[in-house]
Amino acid sequence: MSLSLRTNRLPDQEVQGRAKALAADLPKLGSFDVVVVGGGTAGAVAAIVAGQEGLRTAVVEPQAFLGGIGTGGGIHMYYHGLQTGVQVQIDERTDSWNKRLGGKASGFHPEAKKLALQELADEAQVRCFYNHFFVGAVLEGKALRGVAVEGPQGPGWIEAKTVIDSTGDADVAAAAGAPFRFGRSGDHAPQPYSLAPGFVKNLESVGFHNFDAGYIDATNARDQSRAQFEGRTHLRKTNYEEANRMLYVSPILGLRESRFIDAEYVVTLEDQVQQRRFADCIARAKAHYDNHALDYENESLEAALWVTSSGNWRTLMCHDVPYRCMVPLQVENLLVACRAVGMTHDAHQLFRMQRDMQALGEAAAVAAGVAQRNGTSVRKVDVKTLQKRLVERGALAPEALEGKGLGTTLPADEELPKSDVAKLLSHFGTDREGPAQTELMRRGAGAHAALREALNGQDENAKLMAALNLGLQGMTDGVKVLQATVRARRQDQAKARSAGARWSGALFVLEKLGARAHGAIPLALEILQDQELSLTKAVQSVRLLGRHATAAEALEAVRTVLKRPDVQGKLTLQVSSSGAKGSMQDRHFELHLSAAEAFAHWGAVAEAREIAERYTADHRALVRGYARKVLQSIAEPVAAQ
């Protein structure tokens, strides 16, 4: 067979997804049924389960241990997700090692889990290629036949019937030519990264500090190095003492997000909110909307409505994970089992916990076994057989075999469905506001009359919640209340650290209903004239104007705001555990580049180009990439003429 080597790693370019064809003239390091690339959270489980399923299995891992973020990234605890299948076995082994190592740790001891995973991998006869880096996909046409790696003894390739991409960043899929997407809609950034230090707690326990260190393009080698230095710099700001002192700095960056593959099916936030069921469900995810964003003006309107307008940041949700989201387009013999599966950026926030990833790893390994035993490709695997085997392993609820999926569930709160509308509106400002809003939307037309009645009442909070809910359902009855909320710049927010101010949520709803028809354009122009103008106010207004206003209406206003020296451009990122301090980021580029996008849209091309070119040499890869996207948007219309 004629093999070619395809890679997306071109050190002289920063364009994602570029490929170069090379001769596959490399020594073969082995031949396996399954090769798992990346032995992290999902990959370690995929390798262990593949071995348990009787497949000759290898795992390629750049570190010298398995487990990823939970063992080498400092986040050694489970935050939501569901314990299923082989995870019970892993947790029992980890607990046993916990006790042997002293038994005191926040969550689990990272070294205990390393040892547990290695034991299970050895028992499953998994071949571990430690200190080996993936460098390319070995292809025959569009069929993946193996992977090229670089190790201590030089380059080589490993043959595989099925490759499982557990790199976290879809490195294998991208190198093989599978299409993918990257970042959120505003500034095209993924979630912030962490660099968690391990700590001694009270002289007796192993803990960690989890805080957001900044933003990173995880697919860019230069930016990986920059982020390491940036993350370590933050650790200098903490005062240490003997009883609570730092043990180590994690060797692995806490990367929450980078590429997402275009898969046979791409799960959306709407799928989750609308509680869609998937007949090919192979796992369930559980989380709240933990996207670490404090700047919803840069998220999609859909995400902003779910969190800022609906107050659903803390709302726990379980939802189906369809098998198809692991199957990339345009490449055969490949499954993606990591945070890079077919999810939108918005949907990913409800699907990225360590337990979720471990469940994906098990499903991918079982799918590879079913496909090979039945002589089919992983794309055409018999889903019923796959589900049956997952049920046998305790990894999937038996109800999935009925072919209707398991469905999405919101919190089991028996009182909400029984409550009248007035009672639901009373949850405004509490930690039940989000579920109450969702219950009102679920009732639809059945609640409209009572919501309209609340609009005419004396309770200002009930009026606003009713106006928001009607607006979220596409009803315009509460427009005047929403407009008044924006004009008053109402600053309180839903009971969640990421929710955003009430005025912001009201403005998002007005934009959903129709910015021009419902007064959002003049409101945005008013905001830009505020005496105290925050970055959030400025960017949300500029983005809205860029999408909906004309140059005659808004060009001068945006020019004026760019000249203001008083716009505060600092953003303090999320802290997820006590004892850490929030890192502060300079985000002025958000205002400048969102203005450049608006200028380009309005035909002020020279101004747009001048702003964007200033950022093409920025030290942050994501900012450089954003600037290039603005310049590309200018060039494309010209080229089309």
Coordinates of C-alpha atoms in Angstrom, one line a residue, residues 75-316:
I75 CA -6.8 19.4 39.1
H76 CA -7.0 16.2 41.2
M77 CA -10.7 16.2 42.0
Y78 CA -13.9 15.5 40.1
Y79 CA -16.2 18.5 39.5
H80 CA -19.6 17.1 38.3
G81 CA -19.8 14.4 35.6
L82 CA -21.1 10.9 36.3
Q83 CA -19.2 7.9 37.6
T84 CA -19.8 5.0 35.1
G85 CA -18.2 1.9 33.8
V86 CA -14.5 1.4 34.3
Q87 CA -14.4 4.6 36.4
V88 CA -15.6 2.6 39.4
Q89 CA -12.6 0.3 39.0
I90 CA -10.2 3.3 38.5
D91 CA -11.6 5.1 41.6
E92 CA -11.3 2.0 43.7
R93 CA -7.6 1.5 42.7
T94 CA -6.9 5.2 43.3
D95 CA -8.5 5.1 46.7
S96 CA -6.4 2.1 47.7
W97 CA -3.2 4.0 46.6
N98 CA -4.5 7.1 48.4
K99 CA -4.4 5.2 51.7
R100 CA -1.0 3.8 51.0
L101 CA 0.3 7.3 50.3
G102 CA -1.1 8.9 53.4
G103 CA -4.7 9.2 52.6
K104 CA -5.1 12.9 52.8
A105 CA -5.7 14.9 49.6
S106 CA -8.2 17.3 48.1
G107 CA -10.1 14.9 45.9
F108 CA -7.7 12.2 45.1
H109 CA -3.9 12.1 45.4
P110 CA -2.5 12.7 41.9
E111 CA 0.3 10.2 42.4
A112 CA -2.3 7.6 43.5
K113 CA -4.2 8.0 40.3
K114 CA -1.0 7.7 38.3
L115 CA -0.2 4.4 39.9
A116 CA -3.8 3.1 39.6
L117 CA -3.9 3.9 35.9
Q118 CA -0.5 2.4 35.2
E119 CA -1.5 -0.8 37.1
L120 CA -4.7 -1.1 35.0
A121 CA -2.8 -0.4 31.8
D122 CA -0.2 -3.1 32.6
E123 CA -3.0 -5.6 33.4
A124 CA -4.6 -4.8 30.1
Q125 CA -1.2 -5.3 28.3
V126 CA -1.2 -1.8 26.9
R127 CA 2.1 -0.7 25.3
C128 CA 3.0 2.8 26.6
F129 CA 5.1 4.9 24.3
Y130 CA 6.0 7.5 26.9
N131 CA 8.0 10.6 26.0
H132 CA 6.8 10.3 22.5
F133 CA 5.2 13.1 20.6
F134 CA 2.6 12.8 17.8
V135 CA 3.9 14.5 14.6
G136 CA 1.7 13.3 11.8
A137 CA -1.0 11.1 10.4
V138 CA 0.0 8.2 8.2
L139 CA -2.7 7.9 5.5
E140 CA -3.7 5.8 2.6
G141 CA -6.1 8.1 0.7
K142 CA -8.5 9.3 3.4
A143 CA -8.0 6.2 5.5
L144 CA -5.8 6.6 8.6
R145 CA -3.3 3.7 8.8
G146 CA -1.3 4.9 11.8
V147 CA 0.6 7.8 13.3
A148 CA 4.1 9.2 13.1
V149 CA 5.8 10.0 16.4
E150 CA 9.0 11.5 17.6
G151 CA 10.7 9.8 20.6
P152 CA 14.0 9.6 22.4
Q153 CA 15.3 7.3 19.6
G154 CA 14.1 9.6 16.8
P155 CA 11.1 9.5 14.5
G156 CA 9.0 6.4 13.6
W157 CA 5.5 5.4 12.8
I158 CA 3.0 3.1 14.5
E159 CA 0.5 1.1 12.5
A160 CA -3.1 0.9 13.7
K161 CA -6.5 -0.5 12.5
T162 CA -8.2 2.2 14.6
V163 CA -6.7 5.4 16.0
I164 CA -8.3 7.2 18.9
D165 CA -7.4 10.9 19.1
S166 CA -7.3 11.8 22.8
T167 CA -4.9 14.7 22.3
G168 CA -7.4 17.2 23.7
D169 CA -6.7 19.5 20.7
A170 CA -7.8 17.1 17.9
D171 CA -4.1 17.1 16.7
V172 CA -4.6 13.8 14.9
A173 CA -7.8 14.7 13.2
A174 CA -6.5 18.1 12.1
A175 CA -3.3 16.6 10.7
A176 CA -5.3 14.0 8.9
G177 CA -7.3 16.6 7.1
A178 CA -10.6 16.6 9.2
P179 CA -12.3 20.0 9.3
F180 CA -12.6 21.7 12.6
R181 CA -13.7 24.9 14.3
F182 CA -12.0 27.1 17.0
G183 CA -13.0 29.6 19.5
R184 CA -16.1 31.7 20.4
S185 CA -17.9 34.1 18.2
G186 CA -16.6 37.4 19.4
D187 CA -12.8 37.3 19.7
H188 CA -12.4 33.7 18.6
A189 CA -10.9 32.7 21.9
P190 CA -11.3 29.4 23.7
Q191 CA -11.8 29.2 27.5
P192 CA -8.9 30.5 29.7
Y193 CA -6.2 28.1 30.8
S194 CA -5.0 27.3 34.2
L195 CA -1.6 26.5 35.7
A196 CA -2.4 24.9 39.0
P197 CA 0.2 24.6 41.7
G198 CA 0.1 21.7 44.2
F199 CA 0.1 22.7 47.9
V200 CA 0.6 21.3 51.3
K201 CA -2.5 22.2 53.3
N202 CA -2.2 22.6 57.0
L203 CA 0.9 20.5 57.1
E204 CA -1.0 17.3 56.4
S205 CA -2.9 17.2 53.1
V206 CA -2.1 17.6 49.4
G207 CA -4.2 20.3 47.7
F208 CA -4.1 22.7 44.8
H209 CA -5.0 26.2 43.7
N210 CA -7.1 26.4 40.6
F211 CA -7.2 29.8 38.9
D212 CA -7.4 31.1 35.4
A213 CA -3.9 32.3 34.3
G214 CA -4.8 33.7 30.9
Y215 CA -5.8 32.8 27.3
I216 CA -3.9 30.6 24.9
D217 CA -4.0 29.1 21.4
A218 CA -3.1 25.6 22.4
T219 CA -2.3 24.7 18.8
N220 CA 0.5 27.2 18.7
A221 CA 3.9 26.2 20.0
R222 CA 5.1 29.7 20.7
D223 CA 2.0 30.5 22.6
Q224 CA 2.4 27.3 24.7
S225 CA 5.7 28.6 25.8
R226 CA 4.4 32.1 26.5
A227 CA 1.6 30.7 28.6
Q228 CA 3.9 28.7 30.7
F229 CA 5.9 31.8 31.6
E230 CA 2.7 33.8 32.1
G231 CA 1.2 31.2 34.4
R232 CA 4.3 30.9 36.6
T233 CA 4.5 34.7 36.9
H234 CA 1.1 34.7 38.7
L235 CA 2.5 32.3 41.4
R236 CA 4.9 35.0 42.6
K237 CA 2.0 37.1 43.8
T238 CA 1.0 34.6 46.6
N239 CA 2.5 34.7 50.0
Y240 CA 3.5 31.2 51.2
E241 CA 4.0 29.9 54.7
E242 CA 5.3 26.6 56.1
A243 CA 1.9 25.1 57.0
N244 CA 0.4 26.0 53.6
R245 CA 3.2 26.0 51.0
M246 CA 3.6 25.2 47.4
L247 CA 4.8 21.7 46.5
Y248 CA 5.1 21.9 42.8
V249 CA 4.0 23.7 39.6
S250 CA 2.0 21.4 37.4
P251 CA 4.0 20.3 34.3
I252 CA 0.8 20.3 32.2
L253 CA -1.1 23.5 31.4
G254 CA -4.8 23.2 32.3
L255 CA -6.2 23.5 28.7
R256 CA -10.0 23.6 28.8
E257 CA -10.6 24.1 25.1
S258 CA -9.1 24.4 21.6
R259 CA -10.2 22.8 18.4
F260 CA -13.6 21.1 17.9
I261 CA -14.0 18.7 15.0
D262 CA -16.7 18.9 12.5
A263 CA -18.2 15.5 13.2
E264 CA -21.1 13.4 11.9
Y265 CA -23.2 15.3 14.3
V266 CA -22.2 18.6 16.1
V267 CA -24.0 19.1 19.4
T268 CA -25.3 22.6 20.1
L269 CA -26.4 24.5 23.2
E270 CA -29.9 24.5 21.7
D271 CA -29.8 20.7 21.6
Q272 CA -29.1 20.7 25.3
V273 CA -31.6 23.4 26.3
Q274 CA -34.3 21.9 24.1
Q275 CA -33.7 18.5 25.9
R276 CA -33.1 16.7 22.6
R277 CA -32.7 12.9 22.7
F278 CA -30.2 10.9 20.6
A279 CA -30.9 7.4 19.6
D280 CA -27.1 6.8 19.3
C281 CA -26.4 8.0 22.9
I282 CA -23.2 6.4 24.3
A283 CA -22.8 8.5 27.4
R284 CA -24.3 11.2 29.5
A285 CA -22.6 14.4 30.6
K286 CA -23.4 16.4 33.7
A287 CA -22.3 20.0 34.5
H288 CA -23.4 23.6 34.8
Y289 CA -22.4 26.3 32.3
D290 CA -18.9 26.6 33.7
N291 CA -17.3 28.4 30.7
H292 CA -15.0 30.7 32.8
A293 CA -16.2 33.7 30.9
L294 CA -16.7 37.0 32.6
D295 CA -17.2 38.8 29.3
Y296 CA -20.4 37.6 27.7
E297 CA -20.2 40.4 25.2
N298 CA -17.6 38.2 23.4
E299 CA -19.7 35.0 23.6
S300 CA -22.5 34.2 21.2
L301 CA -25.9 35.7 21.7
E302 CA -27.3 32.2 22.5
A303 CA -24.8 31.8 25.3
A304 CA -25.4 35.3 26.6
L305 CA -29.2 34.7 26.7
W306 CA -28.7 31.4 28.6
V307 CA -26.5 32.9 31.3
T308 CA -26.8 36.7 31.5
S309 CA -30.5 37.0 30.6
S310 CA -31.8 33.7 32.0
G311 CA -29.5 33.3 35.0
N312 CA -28.7 29.7 34.2
W313 CA -24.9 29.7 34.9
R314 CA -25.4 27.5 38.0
T315 CA -28.1 25.3 36.5
L316 CA -27.0 21.7 36.5

